[in-house]
mmCIF file of C-alpha atoms in Angstrom:
data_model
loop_
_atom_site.group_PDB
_atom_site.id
_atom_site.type_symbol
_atom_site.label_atom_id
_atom_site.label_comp_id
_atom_site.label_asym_id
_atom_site.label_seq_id
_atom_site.Cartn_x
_atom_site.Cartn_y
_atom_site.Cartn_z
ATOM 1 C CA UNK A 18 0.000 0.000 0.000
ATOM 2 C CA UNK A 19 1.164 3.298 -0.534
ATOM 3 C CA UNK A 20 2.355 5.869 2.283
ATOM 4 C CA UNK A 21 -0.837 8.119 1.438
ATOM 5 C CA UNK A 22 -3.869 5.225 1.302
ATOM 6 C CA UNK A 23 -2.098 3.697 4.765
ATOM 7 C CA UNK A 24 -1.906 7.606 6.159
ATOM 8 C CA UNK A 25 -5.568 7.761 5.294
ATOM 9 C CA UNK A 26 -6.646 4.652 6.688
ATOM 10 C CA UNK A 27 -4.677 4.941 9.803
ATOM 11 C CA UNK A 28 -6.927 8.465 10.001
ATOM 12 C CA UNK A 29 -10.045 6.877 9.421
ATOM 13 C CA UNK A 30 -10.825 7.930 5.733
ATOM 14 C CA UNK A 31 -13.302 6.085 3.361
ATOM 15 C CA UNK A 32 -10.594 6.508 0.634
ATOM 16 C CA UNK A 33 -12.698 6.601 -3.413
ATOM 17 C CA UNK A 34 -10.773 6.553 -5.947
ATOM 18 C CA UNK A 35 -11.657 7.604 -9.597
ATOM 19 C CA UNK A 36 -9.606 7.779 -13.081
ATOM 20 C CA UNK A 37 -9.613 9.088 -16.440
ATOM 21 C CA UNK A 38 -7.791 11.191 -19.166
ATOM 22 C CA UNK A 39 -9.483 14.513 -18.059
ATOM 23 C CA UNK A 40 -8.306 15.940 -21.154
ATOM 24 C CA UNK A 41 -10.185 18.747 -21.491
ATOM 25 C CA UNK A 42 -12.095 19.493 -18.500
ATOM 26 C CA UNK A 43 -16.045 19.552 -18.963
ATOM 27 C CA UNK A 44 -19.280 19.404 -17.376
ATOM 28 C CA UNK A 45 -19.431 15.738 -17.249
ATOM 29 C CA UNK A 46 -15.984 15.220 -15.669
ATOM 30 C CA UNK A 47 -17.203 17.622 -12.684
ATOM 31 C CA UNK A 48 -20.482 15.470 -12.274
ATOM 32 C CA UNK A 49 -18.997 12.401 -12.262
ATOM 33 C CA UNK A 50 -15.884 13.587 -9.690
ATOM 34 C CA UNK A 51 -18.436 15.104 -7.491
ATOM 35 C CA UNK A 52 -20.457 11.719 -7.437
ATOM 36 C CA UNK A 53 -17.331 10.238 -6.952
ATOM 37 C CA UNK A 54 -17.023 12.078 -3.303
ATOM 38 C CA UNK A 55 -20.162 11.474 -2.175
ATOM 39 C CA UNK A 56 -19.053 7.972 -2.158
ATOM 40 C CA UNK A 57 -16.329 8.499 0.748
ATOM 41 C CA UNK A 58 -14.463 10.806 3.193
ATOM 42 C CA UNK A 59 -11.449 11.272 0.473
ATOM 43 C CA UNK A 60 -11.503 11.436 -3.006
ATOM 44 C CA UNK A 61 -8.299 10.784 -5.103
ATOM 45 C CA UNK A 62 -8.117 11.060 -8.815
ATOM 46 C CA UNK A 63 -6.143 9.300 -10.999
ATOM 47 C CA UNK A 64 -4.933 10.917 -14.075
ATOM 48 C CA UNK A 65 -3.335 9.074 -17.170
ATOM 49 C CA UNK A 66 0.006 10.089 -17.949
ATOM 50 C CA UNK A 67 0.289 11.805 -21.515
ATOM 51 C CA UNK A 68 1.730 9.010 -23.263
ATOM 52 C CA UNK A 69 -0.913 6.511 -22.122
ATOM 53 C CA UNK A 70 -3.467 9.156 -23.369
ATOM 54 C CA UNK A 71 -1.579 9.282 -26.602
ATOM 55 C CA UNK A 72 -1.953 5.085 -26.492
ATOM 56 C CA UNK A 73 -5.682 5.222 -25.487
ATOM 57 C CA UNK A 74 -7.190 8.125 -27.653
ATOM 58 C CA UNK A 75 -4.393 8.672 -30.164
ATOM 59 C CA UNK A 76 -2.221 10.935 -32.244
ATOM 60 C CA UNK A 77 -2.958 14.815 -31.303
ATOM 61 C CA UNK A 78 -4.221 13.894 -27.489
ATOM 62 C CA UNK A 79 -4.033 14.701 -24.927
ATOM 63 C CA UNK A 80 -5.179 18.312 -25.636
ATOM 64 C CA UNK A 81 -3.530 19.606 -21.974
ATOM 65 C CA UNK A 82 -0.392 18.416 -20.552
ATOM 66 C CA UNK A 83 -0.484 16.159 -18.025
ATOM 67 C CA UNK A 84 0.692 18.524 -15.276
ATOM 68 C CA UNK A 85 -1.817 21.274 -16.409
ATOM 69 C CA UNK A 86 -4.703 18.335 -16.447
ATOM 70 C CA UNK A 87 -3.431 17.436 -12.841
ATOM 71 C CA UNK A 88 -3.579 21.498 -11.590
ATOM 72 C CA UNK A 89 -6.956 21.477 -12.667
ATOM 73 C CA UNK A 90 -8.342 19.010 -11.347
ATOM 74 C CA UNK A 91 -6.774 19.189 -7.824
ATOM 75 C CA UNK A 92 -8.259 23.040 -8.076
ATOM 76 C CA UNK A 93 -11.911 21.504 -7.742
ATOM 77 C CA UNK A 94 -13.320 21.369 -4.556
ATOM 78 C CA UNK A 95 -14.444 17.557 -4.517
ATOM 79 C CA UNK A 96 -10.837 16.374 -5.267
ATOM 80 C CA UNK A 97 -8.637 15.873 -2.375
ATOM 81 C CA UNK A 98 -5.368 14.382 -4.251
ATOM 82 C CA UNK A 99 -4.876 13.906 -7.561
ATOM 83 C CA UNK A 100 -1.943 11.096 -9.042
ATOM 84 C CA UNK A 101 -0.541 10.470 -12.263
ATOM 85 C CA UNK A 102 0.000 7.182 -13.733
ATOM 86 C CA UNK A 103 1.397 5.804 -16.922
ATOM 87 C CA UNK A 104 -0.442 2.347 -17.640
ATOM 88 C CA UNK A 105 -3.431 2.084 -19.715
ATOM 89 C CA UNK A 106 -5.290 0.588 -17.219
ATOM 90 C CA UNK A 107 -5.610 1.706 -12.654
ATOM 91 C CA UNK A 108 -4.913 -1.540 -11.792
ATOM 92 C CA UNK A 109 -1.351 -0.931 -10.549
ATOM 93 C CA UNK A 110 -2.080 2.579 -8.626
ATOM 94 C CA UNK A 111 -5.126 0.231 -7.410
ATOM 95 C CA UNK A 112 -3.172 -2.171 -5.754
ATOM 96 C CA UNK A 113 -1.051 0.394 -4.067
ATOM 97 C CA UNK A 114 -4.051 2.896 -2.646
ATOM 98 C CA UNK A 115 -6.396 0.198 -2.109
ATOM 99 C CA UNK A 116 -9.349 2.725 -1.612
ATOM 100 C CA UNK A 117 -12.236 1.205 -0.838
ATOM 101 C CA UNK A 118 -14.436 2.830 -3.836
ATOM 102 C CA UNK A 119 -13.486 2.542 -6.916
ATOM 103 C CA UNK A 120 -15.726 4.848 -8.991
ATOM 104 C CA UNK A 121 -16.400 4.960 -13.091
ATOM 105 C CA UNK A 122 -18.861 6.801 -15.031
ATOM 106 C CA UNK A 123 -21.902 5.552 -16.796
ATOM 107 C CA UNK A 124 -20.658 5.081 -19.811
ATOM 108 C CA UNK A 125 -19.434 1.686 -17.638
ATOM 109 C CA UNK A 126 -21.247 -1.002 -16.050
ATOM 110 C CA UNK A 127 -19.926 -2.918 -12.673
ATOM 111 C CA UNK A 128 -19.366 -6.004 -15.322
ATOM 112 C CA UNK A 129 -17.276 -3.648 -17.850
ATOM 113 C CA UNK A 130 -15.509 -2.036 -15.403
ATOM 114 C CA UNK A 131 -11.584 -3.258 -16.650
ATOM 115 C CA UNK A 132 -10.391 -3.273 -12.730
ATOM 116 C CA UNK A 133 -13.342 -4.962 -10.784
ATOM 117 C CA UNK A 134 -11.394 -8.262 -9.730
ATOM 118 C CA UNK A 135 -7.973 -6.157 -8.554
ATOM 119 C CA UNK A 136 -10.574 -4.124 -6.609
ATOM 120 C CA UNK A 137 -12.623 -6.795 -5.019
ATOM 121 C CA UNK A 138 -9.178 -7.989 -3.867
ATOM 122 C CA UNK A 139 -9.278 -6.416 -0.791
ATOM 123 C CA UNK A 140 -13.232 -6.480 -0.477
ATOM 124 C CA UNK A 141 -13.284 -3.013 -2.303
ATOM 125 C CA UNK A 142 -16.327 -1.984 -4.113
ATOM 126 C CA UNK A 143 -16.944 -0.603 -7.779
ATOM 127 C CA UNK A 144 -19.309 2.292 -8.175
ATOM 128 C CA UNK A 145 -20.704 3.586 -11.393
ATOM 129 C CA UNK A 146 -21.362 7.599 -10.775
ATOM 130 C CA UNK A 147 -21.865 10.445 -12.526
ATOM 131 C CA UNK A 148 -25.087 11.743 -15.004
ATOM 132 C CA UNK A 149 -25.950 9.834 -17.690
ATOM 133 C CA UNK A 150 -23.026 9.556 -20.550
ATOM 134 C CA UNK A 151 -23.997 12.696 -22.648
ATOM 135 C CA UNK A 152 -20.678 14.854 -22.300
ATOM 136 C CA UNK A 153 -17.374 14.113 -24.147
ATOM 137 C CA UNK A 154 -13.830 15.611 -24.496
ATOM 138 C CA UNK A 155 -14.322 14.499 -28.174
ATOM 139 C CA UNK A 156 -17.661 16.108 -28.874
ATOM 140 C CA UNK A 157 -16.510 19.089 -27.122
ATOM 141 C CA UNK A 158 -13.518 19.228 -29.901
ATOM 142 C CA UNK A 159 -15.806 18.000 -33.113
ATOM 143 C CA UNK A 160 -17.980 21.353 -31.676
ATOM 144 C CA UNK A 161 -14.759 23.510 -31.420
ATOM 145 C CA UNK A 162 -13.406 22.529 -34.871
ATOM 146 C CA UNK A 163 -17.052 22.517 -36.785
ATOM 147 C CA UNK A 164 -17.250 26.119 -35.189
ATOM 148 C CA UNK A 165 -14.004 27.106 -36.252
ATOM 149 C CA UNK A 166 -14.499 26.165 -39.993
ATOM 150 C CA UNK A 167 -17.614 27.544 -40.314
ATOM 151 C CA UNK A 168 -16.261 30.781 -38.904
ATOM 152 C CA UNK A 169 -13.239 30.692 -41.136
ATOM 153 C CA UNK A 170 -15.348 30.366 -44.159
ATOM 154 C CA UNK A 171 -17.760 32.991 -43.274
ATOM 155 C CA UNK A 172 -14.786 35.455 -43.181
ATOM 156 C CA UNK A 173 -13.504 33.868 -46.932
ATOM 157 C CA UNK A 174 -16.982 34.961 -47.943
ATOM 158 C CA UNK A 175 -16.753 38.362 -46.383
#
């Protein structure tokens, strides 16, 4: 276990943990984090390094370095740490914090959920939180771009 989930444990914490890209911060990233803490007294967030964002969403991600991702989202109020973390999947950082939440957003299931047996390890549970899976870092950028082209050609036309 690490030196932070055994600090928190020895004080008592409910320790939640919850992970993602957080690429480009949105709406549906502060629901589900939120959700996240209601679960427990201490939320940590783990954040994937930018090469394993590179490896899960490809060339031109992630959109904000990873430190930048990281100052953001320790700047919320329902995040109490935040970690980075190089593998594709949390099932390393898991096995170190051993929290005893393990939150992921709707657009999971408990059964789909890639770390459910490392979590249920240590009798940890899997939560699915958050609204339902209408937000995305990639249909925030198709918006951005389709807005930008459309304003560049109305100015070719003007």
């Amino acid at each position: 276990m690490t030196p932070l989930g055994e600090r928190l444990r020895r004080e008592g914490h409910r320790i939640v943990f919850a992970n993602g890209c957080f690429d480009l911060l949105h709406v549906g990233h502060i629901r589900y984090l939120e959700s996240a803490r209601q679960q427990g007294s201490v939320l940590v967030v783990g954040v994937n390094s930018d090469g394993a964002v590179r490896k899960l969403k490809g060339e031109g991600r992630p959109l904000l370095a990873e430190q930048d991702r990281t100052e953001l989202l320790a700047a919320l109020e329902a995040v109490d740490y935040v970690v980075i973390f190089d593998d594709l999947t949390a099932e390393t950082i898991l096995r170190d914090l051993r929290p005893d939440v393990h939150c992921k957003g709707t657009d999971y299931t408990e059964g789909t959920v890639p770390e459910r047996d490392v979590i249920k390890e240590w009798g940890g549970q899997v939560s699915i939180v958050g609204d339902a899976k209408s937000h995305s870092t990639r249909e925030v950028i198709r918006r951005v771009t389709r807005s930008s082209s459309e304003g560049a050609e109305a100015r070719e036309k003007g």
